[in-house]
Short mmCIF file of C-alpha atoms in Angstrom, two decimals:
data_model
loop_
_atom_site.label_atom_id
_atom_site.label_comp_id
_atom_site.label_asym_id
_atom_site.label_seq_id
_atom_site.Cartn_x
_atom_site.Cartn_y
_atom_site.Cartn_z
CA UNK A 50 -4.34 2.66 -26.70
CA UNK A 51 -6.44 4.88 -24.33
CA UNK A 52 -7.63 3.60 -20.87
CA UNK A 53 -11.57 2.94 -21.09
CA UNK A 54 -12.57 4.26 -17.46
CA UNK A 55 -16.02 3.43 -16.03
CA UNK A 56 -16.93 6.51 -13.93
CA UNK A 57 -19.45 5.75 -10.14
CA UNK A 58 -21.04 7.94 -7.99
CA UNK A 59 -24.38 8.68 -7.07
CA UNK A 60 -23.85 12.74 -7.22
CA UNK A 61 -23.56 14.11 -10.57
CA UNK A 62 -21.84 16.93 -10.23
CA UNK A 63 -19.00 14.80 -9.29
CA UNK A 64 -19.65 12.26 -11.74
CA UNK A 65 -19.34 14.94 -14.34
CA UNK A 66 -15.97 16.34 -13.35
CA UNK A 67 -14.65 13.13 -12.97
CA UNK A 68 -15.43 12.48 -16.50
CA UNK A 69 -14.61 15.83 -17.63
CA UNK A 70 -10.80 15.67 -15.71
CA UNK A 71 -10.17 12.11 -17.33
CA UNK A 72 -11.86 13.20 -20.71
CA UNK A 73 -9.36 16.07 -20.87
CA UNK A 74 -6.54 13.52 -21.17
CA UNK A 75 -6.23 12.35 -24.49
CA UNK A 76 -4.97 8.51 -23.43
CA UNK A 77 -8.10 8.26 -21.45
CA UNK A 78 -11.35 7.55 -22.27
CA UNK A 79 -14.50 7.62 -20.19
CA UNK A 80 -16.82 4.61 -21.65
CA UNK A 81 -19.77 4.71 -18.84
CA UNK A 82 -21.16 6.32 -16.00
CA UNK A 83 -23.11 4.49 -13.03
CA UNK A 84 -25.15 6.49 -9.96
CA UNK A 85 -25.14 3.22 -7.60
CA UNK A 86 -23.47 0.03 -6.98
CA UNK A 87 -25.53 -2.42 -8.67
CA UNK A 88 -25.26 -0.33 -12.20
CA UNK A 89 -21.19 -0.54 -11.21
CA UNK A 90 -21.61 -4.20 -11.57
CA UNK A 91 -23.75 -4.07 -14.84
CA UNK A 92 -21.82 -1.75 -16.83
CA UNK A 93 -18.01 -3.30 -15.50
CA UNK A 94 -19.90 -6.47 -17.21
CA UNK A 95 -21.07 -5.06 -20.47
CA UNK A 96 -18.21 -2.35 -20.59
CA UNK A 97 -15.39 -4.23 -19.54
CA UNK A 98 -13.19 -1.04 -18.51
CA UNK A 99 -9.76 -0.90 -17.60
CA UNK A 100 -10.12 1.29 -14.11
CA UNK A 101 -13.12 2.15 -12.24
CA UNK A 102 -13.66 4.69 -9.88
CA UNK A 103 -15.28 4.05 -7.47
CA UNK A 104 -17.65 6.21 -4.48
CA UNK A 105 -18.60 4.78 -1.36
CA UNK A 106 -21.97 5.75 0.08
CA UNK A 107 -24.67 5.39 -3.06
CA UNK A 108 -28.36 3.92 -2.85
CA UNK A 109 -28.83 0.67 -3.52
CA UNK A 110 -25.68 -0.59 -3.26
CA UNK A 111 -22.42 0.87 -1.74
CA UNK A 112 -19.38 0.80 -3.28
CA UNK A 113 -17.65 -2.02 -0.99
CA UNK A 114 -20.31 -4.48 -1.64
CA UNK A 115 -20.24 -3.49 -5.20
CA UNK A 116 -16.24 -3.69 -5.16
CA UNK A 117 -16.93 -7.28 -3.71
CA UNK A 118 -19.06 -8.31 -6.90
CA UNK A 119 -16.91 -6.82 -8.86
CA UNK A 120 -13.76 -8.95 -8.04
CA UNK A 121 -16.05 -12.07 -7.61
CA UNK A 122 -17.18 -11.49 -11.48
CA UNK A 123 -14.88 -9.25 -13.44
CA UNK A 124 -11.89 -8.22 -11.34
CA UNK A 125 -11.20 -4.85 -13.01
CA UNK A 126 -8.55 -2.35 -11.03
CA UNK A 127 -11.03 -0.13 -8.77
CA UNK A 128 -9.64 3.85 -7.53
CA UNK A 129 -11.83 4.48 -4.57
CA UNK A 130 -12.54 8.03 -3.21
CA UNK A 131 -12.73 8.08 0.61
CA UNK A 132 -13.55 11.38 2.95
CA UNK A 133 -10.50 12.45 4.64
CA UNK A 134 -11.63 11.59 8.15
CA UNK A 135 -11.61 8.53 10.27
CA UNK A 136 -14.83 6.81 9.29
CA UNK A 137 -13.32 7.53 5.56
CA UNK A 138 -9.93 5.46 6.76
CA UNK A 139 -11.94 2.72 8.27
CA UNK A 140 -14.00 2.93 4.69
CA UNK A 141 -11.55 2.93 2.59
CA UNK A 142 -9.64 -0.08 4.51
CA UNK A 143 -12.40 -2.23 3.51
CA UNK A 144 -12.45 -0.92 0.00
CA UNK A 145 -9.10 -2.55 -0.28
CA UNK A 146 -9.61 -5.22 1.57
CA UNK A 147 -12.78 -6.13 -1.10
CA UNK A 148 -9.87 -5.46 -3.85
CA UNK A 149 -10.02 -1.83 -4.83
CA UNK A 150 -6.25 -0.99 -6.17
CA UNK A 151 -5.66 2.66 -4.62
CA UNK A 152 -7.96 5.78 -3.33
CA UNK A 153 -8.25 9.68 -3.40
CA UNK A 154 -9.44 12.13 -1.11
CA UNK A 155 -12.60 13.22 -2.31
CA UNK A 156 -12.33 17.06 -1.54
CA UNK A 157 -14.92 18.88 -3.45
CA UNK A 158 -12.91 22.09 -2.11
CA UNK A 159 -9.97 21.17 -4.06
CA UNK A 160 -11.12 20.26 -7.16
CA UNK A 161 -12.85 24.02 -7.57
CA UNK A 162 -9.42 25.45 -6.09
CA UNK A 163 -6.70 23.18 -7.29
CA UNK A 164 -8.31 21.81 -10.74
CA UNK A 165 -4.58 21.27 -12.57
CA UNK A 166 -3.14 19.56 -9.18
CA UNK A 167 -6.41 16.84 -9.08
CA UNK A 168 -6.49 16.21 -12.88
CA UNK A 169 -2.94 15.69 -12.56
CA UNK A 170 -3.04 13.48 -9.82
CA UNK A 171 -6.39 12.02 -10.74
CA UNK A 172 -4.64 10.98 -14.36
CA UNK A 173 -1.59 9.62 -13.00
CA UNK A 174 -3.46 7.73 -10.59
CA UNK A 175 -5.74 6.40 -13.43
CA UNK A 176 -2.88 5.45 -15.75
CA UNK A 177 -0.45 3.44 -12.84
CA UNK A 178 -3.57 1.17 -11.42
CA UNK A 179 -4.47 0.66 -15.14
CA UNK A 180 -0.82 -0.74 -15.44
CA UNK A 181 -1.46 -2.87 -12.85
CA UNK A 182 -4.01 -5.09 -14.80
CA UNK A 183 -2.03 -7.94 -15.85
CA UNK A 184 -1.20 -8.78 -12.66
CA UNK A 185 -4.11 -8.32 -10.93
CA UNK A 186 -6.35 -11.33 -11.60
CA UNK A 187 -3.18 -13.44 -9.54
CA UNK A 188 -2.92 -10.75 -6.91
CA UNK A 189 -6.40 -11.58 -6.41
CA UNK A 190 -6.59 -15.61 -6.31
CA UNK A 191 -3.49 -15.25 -3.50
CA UNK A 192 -5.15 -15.94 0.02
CA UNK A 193 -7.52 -13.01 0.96
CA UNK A 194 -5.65 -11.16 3.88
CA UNK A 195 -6.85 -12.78 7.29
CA UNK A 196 -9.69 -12.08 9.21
CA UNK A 197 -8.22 -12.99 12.94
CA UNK A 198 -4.35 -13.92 13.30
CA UNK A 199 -3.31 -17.58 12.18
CA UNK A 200 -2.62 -20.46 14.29
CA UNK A 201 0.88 -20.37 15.13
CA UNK A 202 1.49 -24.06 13.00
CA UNK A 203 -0.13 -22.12 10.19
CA UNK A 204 2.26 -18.77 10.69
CA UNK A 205 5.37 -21.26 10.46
CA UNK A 206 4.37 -23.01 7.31
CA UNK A 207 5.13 -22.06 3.73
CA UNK A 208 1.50 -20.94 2.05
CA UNK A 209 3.53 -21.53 -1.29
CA UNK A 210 6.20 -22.32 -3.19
CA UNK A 211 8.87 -20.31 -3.69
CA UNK A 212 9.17 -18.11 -6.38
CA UNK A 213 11.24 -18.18 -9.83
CA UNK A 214 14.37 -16.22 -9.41
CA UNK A 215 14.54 -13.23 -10.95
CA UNK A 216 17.49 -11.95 -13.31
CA UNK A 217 17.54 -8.67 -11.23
CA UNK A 218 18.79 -9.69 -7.26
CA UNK A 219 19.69 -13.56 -5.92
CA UNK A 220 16.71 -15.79 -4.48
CA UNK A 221 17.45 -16.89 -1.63
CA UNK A 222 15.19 -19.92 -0.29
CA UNK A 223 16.08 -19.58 3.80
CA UNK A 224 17.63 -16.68 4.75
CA UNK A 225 20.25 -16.62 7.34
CA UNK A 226 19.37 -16.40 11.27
CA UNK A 227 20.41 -12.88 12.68
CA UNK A 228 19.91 -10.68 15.88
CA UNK A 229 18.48 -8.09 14.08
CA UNK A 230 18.19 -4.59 16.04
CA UNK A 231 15.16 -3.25 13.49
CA UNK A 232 12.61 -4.51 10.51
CA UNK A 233 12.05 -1.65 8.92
CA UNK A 234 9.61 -2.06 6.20
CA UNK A 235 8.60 0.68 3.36
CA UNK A 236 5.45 0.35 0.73
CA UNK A 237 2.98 2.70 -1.35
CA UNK A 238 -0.02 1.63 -3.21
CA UNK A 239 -1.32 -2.09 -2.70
CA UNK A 240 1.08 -1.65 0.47
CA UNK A 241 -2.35 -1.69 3.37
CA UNK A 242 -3.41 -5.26 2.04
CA UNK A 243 0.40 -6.14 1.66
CA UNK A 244 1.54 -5.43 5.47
CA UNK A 245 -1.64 -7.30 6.43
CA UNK A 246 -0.69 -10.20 4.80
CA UNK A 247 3.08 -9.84 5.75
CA UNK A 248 2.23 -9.02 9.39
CA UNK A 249 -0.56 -11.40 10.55
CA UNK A 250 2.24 -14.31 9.73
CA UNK A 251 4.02 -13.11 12.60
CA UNK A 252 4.36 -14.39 16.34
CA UNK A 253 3.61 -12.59 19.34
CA UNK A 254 7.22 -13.30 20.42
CA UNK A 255 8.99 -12.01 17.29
CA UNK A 256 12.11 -11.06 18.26
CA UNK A 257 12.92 -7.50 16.65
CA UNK A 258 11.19 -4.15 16.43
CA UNK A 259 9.42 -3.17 13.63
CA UNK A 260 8.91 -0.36 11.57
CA UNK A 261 6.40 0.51 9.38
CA UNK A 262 6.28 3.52 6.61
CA UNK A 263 3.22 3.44 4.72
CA UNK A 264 1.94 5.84 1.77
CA UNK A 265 -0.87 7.47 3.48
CA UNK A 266 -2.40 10.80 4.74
CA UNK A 267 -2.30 12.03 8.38
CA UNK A 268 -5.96 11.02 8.68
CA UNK A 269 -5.95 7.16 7.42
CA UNK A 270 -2.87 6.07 9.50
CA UNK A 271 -3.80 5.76 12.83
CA UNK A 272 -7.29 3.95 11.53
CA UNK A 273 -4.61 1.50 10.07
CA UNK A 274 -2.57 1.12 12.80
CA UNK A 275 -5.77 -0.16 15.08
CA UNK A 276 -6.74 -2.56 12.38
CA UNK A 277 -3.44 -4.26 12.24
CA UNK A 278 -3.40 -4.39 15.87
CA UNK A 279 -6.42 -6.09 15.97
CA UNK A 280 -5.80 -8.64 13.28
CA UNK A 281 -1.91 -9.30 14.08
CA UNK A 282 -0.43 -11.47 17.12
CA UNK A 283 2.32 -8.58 17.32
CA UNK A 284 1.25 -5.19 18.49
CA UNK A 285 0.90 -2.41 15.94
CA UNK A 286 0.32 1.29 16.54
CA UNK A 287 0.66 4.66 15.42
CA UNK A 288 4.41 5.95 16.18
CA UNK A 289 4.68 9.12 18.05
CA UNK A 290 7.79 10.91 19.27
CA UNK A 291 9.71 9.67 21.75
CA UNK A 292 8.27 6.07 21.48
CA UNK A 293 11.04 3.02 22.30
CA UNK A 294 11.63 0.42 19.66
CA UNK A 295 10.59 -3.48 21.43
CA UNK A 296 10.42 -6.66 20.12
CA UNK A 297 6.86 -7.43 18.83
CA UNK A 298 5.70 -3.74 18.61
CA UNK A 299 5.52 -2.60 14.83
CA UNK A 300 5.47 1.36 15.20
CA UNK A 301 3.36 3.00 11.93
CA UNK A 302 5.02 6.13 10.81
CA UNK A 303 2.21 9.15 10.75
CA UNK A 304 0.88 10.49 7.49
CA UNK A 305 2.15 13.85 6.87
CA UNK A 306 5.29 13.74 9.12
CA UNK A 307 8.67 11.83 9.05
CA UNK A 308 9.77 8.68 11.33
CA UNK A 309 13.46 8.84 12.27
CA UNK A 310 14.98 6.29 14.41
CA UNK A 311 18.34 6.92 16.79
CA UNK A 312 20.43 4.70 18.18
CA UNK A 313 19.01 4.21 21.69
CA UNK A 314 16.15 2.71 20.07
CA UNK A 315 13.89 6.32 20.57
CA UNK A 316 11.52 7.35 17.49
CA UNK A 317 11.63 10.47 16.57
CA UNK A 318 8.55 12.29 14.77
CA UNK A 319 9.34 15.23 12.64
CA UNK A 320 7.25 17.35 10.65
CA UNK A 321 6.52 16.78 7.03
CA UNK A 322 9.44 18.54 4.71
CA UNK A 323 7.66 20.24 1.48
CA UNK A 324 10.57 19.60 -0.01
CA UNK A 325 10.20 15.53 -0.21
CA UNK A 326 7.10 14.27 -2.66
CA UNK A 327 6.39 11.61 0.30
CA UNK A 328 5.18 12.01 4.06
CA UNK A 329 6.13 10.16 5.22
CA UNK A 330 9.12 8.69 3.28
CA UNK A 331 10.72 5.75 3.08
CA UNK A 332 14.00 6.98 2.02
CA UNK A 333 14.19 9.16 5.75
CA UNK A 334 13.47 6.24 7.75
CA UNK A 335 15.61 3.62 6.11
CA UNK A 336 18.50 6.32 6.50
CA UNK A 337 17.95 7.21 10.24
CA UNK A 338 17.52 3.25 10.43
CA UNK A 339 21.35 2.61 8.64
CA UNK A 340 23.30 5.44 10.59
CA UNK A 341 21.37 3.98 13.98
CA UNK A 342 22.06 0.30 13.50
CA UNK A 343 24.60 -0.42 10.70
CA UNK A 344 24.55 -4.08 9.93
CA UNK A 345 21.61 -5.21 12.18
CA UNK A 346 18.89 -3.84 10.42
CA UNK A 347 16.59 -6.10 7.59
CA UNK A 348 14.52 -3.60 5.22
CA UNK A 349 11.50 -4.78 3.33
CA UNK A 350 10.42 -2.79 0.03
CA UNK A 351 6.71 -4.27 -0.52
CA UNK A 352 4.46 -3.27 -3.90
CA UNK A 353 4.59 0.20 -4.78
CA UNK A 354 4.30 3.33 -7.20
CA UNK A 355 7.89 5.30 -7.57
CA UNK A 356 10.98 4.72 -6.71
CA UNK A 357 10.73 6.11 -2.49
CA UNK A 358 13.21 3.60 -0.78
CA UNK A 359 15.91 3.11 -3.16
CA UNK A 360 18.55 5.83 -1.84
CA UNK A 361 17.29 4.73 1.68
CA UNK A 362 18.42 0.82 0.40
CA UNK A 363 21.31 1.86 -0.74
CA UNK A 364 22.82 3.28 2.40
CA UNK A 365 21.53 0.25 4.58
CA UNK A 366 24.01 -1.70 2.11
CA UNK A 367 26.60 0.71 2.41
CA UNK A 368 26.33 -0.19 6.01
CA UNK A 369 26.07 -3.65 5.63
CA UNK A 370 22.02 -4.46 6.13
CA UNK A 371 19.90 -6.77 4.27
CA UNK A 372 17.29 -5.45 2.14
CA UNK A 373 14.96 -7.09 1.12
CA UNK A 374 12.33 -6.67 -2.25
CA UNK A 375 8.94 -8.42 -2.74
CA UNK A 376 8.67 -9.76 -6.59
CA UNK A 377 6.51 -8.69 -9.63
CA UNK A 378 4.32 -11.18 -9.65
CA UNK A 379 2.94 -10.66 -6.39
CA UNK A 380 3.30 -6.57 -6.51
CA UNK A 381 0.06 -4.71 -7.33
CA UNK A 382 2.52 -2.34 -8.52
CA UNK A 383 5.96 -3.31 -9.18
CA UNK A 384 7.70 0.09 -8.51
CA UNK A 385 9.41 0.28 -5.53
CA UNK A 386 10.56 -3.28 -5.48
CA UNK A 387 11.77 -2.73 -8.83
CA UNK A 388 13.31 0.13 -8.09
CA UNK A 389 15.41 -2.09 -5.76
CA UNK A 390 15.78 -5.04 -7.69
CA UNK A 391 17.27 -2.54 -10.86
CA UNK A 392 19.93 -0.69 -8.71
CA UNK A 393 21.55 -4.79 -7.60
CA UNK A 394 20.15 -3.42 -3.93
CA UNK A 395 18.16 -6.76 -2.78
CA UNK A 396 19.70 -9.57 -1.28
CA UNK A 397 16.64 -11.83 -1.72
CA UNK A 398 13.54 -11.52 -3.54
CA UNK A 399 10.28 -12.75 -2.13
CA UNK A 400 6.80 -13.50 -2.79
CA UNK A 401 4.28 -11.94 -0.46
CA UNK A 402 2.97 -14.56 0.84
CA UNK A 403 6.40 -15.96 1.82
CA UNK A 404 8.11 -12.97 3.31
CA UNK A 405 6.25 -13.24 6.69
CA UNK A 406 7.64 -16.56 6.93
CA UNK A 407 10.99 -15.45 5.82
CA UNK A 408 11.23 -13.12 8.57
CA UNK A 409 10.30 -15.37 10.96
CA UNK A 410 12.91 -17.55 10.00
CA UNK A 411 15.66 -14.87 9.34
CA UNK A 412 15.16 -12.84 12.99
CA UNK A 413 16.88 -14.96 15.73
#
């Protein structure tokens, strides 16, 4: 059955190669076009699509505040496009915030130079959020990520209860106390709302290092990096070469480049290989992270498209880590996780909204 796609933006030039790119695939089908955000509303209503994509700046209304009604009314999976700059970040951040799924760059340059490269990304992007339906009306009614950092009686207490094991990897209700050298923890798409959630549960004091490898081009990640800062009790910034690993610092790993980790706690930055589908990648960090620290390193695989992290997982448990996978029903997408949960790689499977807690509890 195709996907019905509800196309929005207020340019129609854009508007019409949007539709024409998802038109061309055969197991798509474009069922409405809106030029602002209140029409967005009316025609997710009457047309009840599958995916919407979504532009930011139209009259009327913009595309956050029509995101917002959206959710509120007919929570339908929403692809954003964002400008590639930091106003587009800081945009885009509060598209996902409001509930869109997942974003694109909108380059008008490379759909006129690459057309095959965007319709194939366009489409694949299309078809994985569209996946991501059934799960999204509960991914929605968890607790909307916070606006200032908890209290730290609210950090410590469990938002819900645990959830049903899964076939896949044990459950493991309280994980065992460890002095952990490094949290190193690796998501994709649904992963800037995830690590919000995840991250504002921790205290200023927690005891290990964190790192961070997020999905994300060169231009969003420092943008993200200041808004977890602001919202989290731990500090959070952009990594850059030669930073030192400390308790209650998470370091963000750069879009475009690589995050490697050594033994004397340095970070090393390294330039984007053209050979690897992901810059950064999970699998690079999680590596550095198992040859630098052997058994004292826990790894988190949060919601995700793909399978980045796996091969990374699997050498922390050669080593003797803990890895650790967030569960379907809370995933946006349940890729990476599953990747780990498939290969007998996790040691515990969490909900989100318990893993902040669990690594509270598991990080002496």
């Amino acid at each position: 059955m195709a996907v019905k796609v509800l196309v929005v933006d207020d340019s129609g030039f854009f508007r019409r190669r949007v539709s024409e790119i998802l038109s061309a695939d055969p197991q798509i089908q474009v069922v409405g076009t809106a030029t602002n955000g209140r029409e967005a509303i009316d025609q997710a209503l009457a047309l009840k699509p599958d995916v919407i994509t979504m532009d930011y700046e139209m009259p009327l209304m913009d595309g956050i505040t029509a995101v917002r009604n959206i959710m509120q009314r007919c929570p339908t999976p929403v692809l954003m496009f964002s400008s590639l700059t930091h106003e587009g970040a800081r945009v885009t951040l509060d598209a996902l915030d409001a509930g869109a799924v997942d974003y694109l760059p909108k380059n008008f340059e490379d759909i006129s130079r690459n057309p095959e490269k965007v319709r194939q990304l366009l489409c694949e992007k299309v078809h994985t959020i569209a996946r991501s339906n059934r799960r999204y009306a509960s991914f929605l009614s968890a607790p909307a990520p916070a606006s200032a950092p908890p209290s730290p009686a609210a950090a410590a207490a469990p938002r819900h209860a645990p959830a049903a094991p899964q076939a896949a990897a044990p459950q493991a209700s309280t994980p065992k106390r460890k002095p952990y050298r490094l949290v190193a923890i690796g998501t994709s798409t649904g992963g800037p709302v995830a690590l919000q959630r995840v991250l504002t549960q921790l205290p200023a004091n927690f005891p290990a290092p964190l790192v961070l490898i997020q999905h994300m081009p060169a231009a969003f990640t420092k943008a993200f990096a200041e808004r977890l800062d602001k919202l989290c009790r731990i500090s959070v910034k952009e990594a850059e070469d030669g930073d030192l690993l400390r308790p209650g610092l998470a370091l963000l790993a750069p879009g475009g480049k690589q995050m490697m980790v050594d033994g004397r706690g340095v970070v090393r930055i390294l330039p984007g290989d053209e050979r690897l589908n992901y810059k950064p990648c999970v699998d690079v960090t999680f590596g550095s992270a198992a040859k630098a620290y052997g058994d004292k390193v826990l790894a988190v695989v949060l919601t995700g498209m793909g399978a980045d992290g796996r091969e990374g997982a699997r050498m922390l448990k050669q080593s003797g880590s803990q890895v650790w996978a967030q569960d379907e029903a809370s995933c946006v997408i349940y890729g990476m996780p599953m990747a780990i949960a498939k290969a007998g790689l996790a040691d515990a499977v969490y909900s989100l909204d318990d893993i902040g807690r669990h690594l509270g509890e598991a990080c002496a």
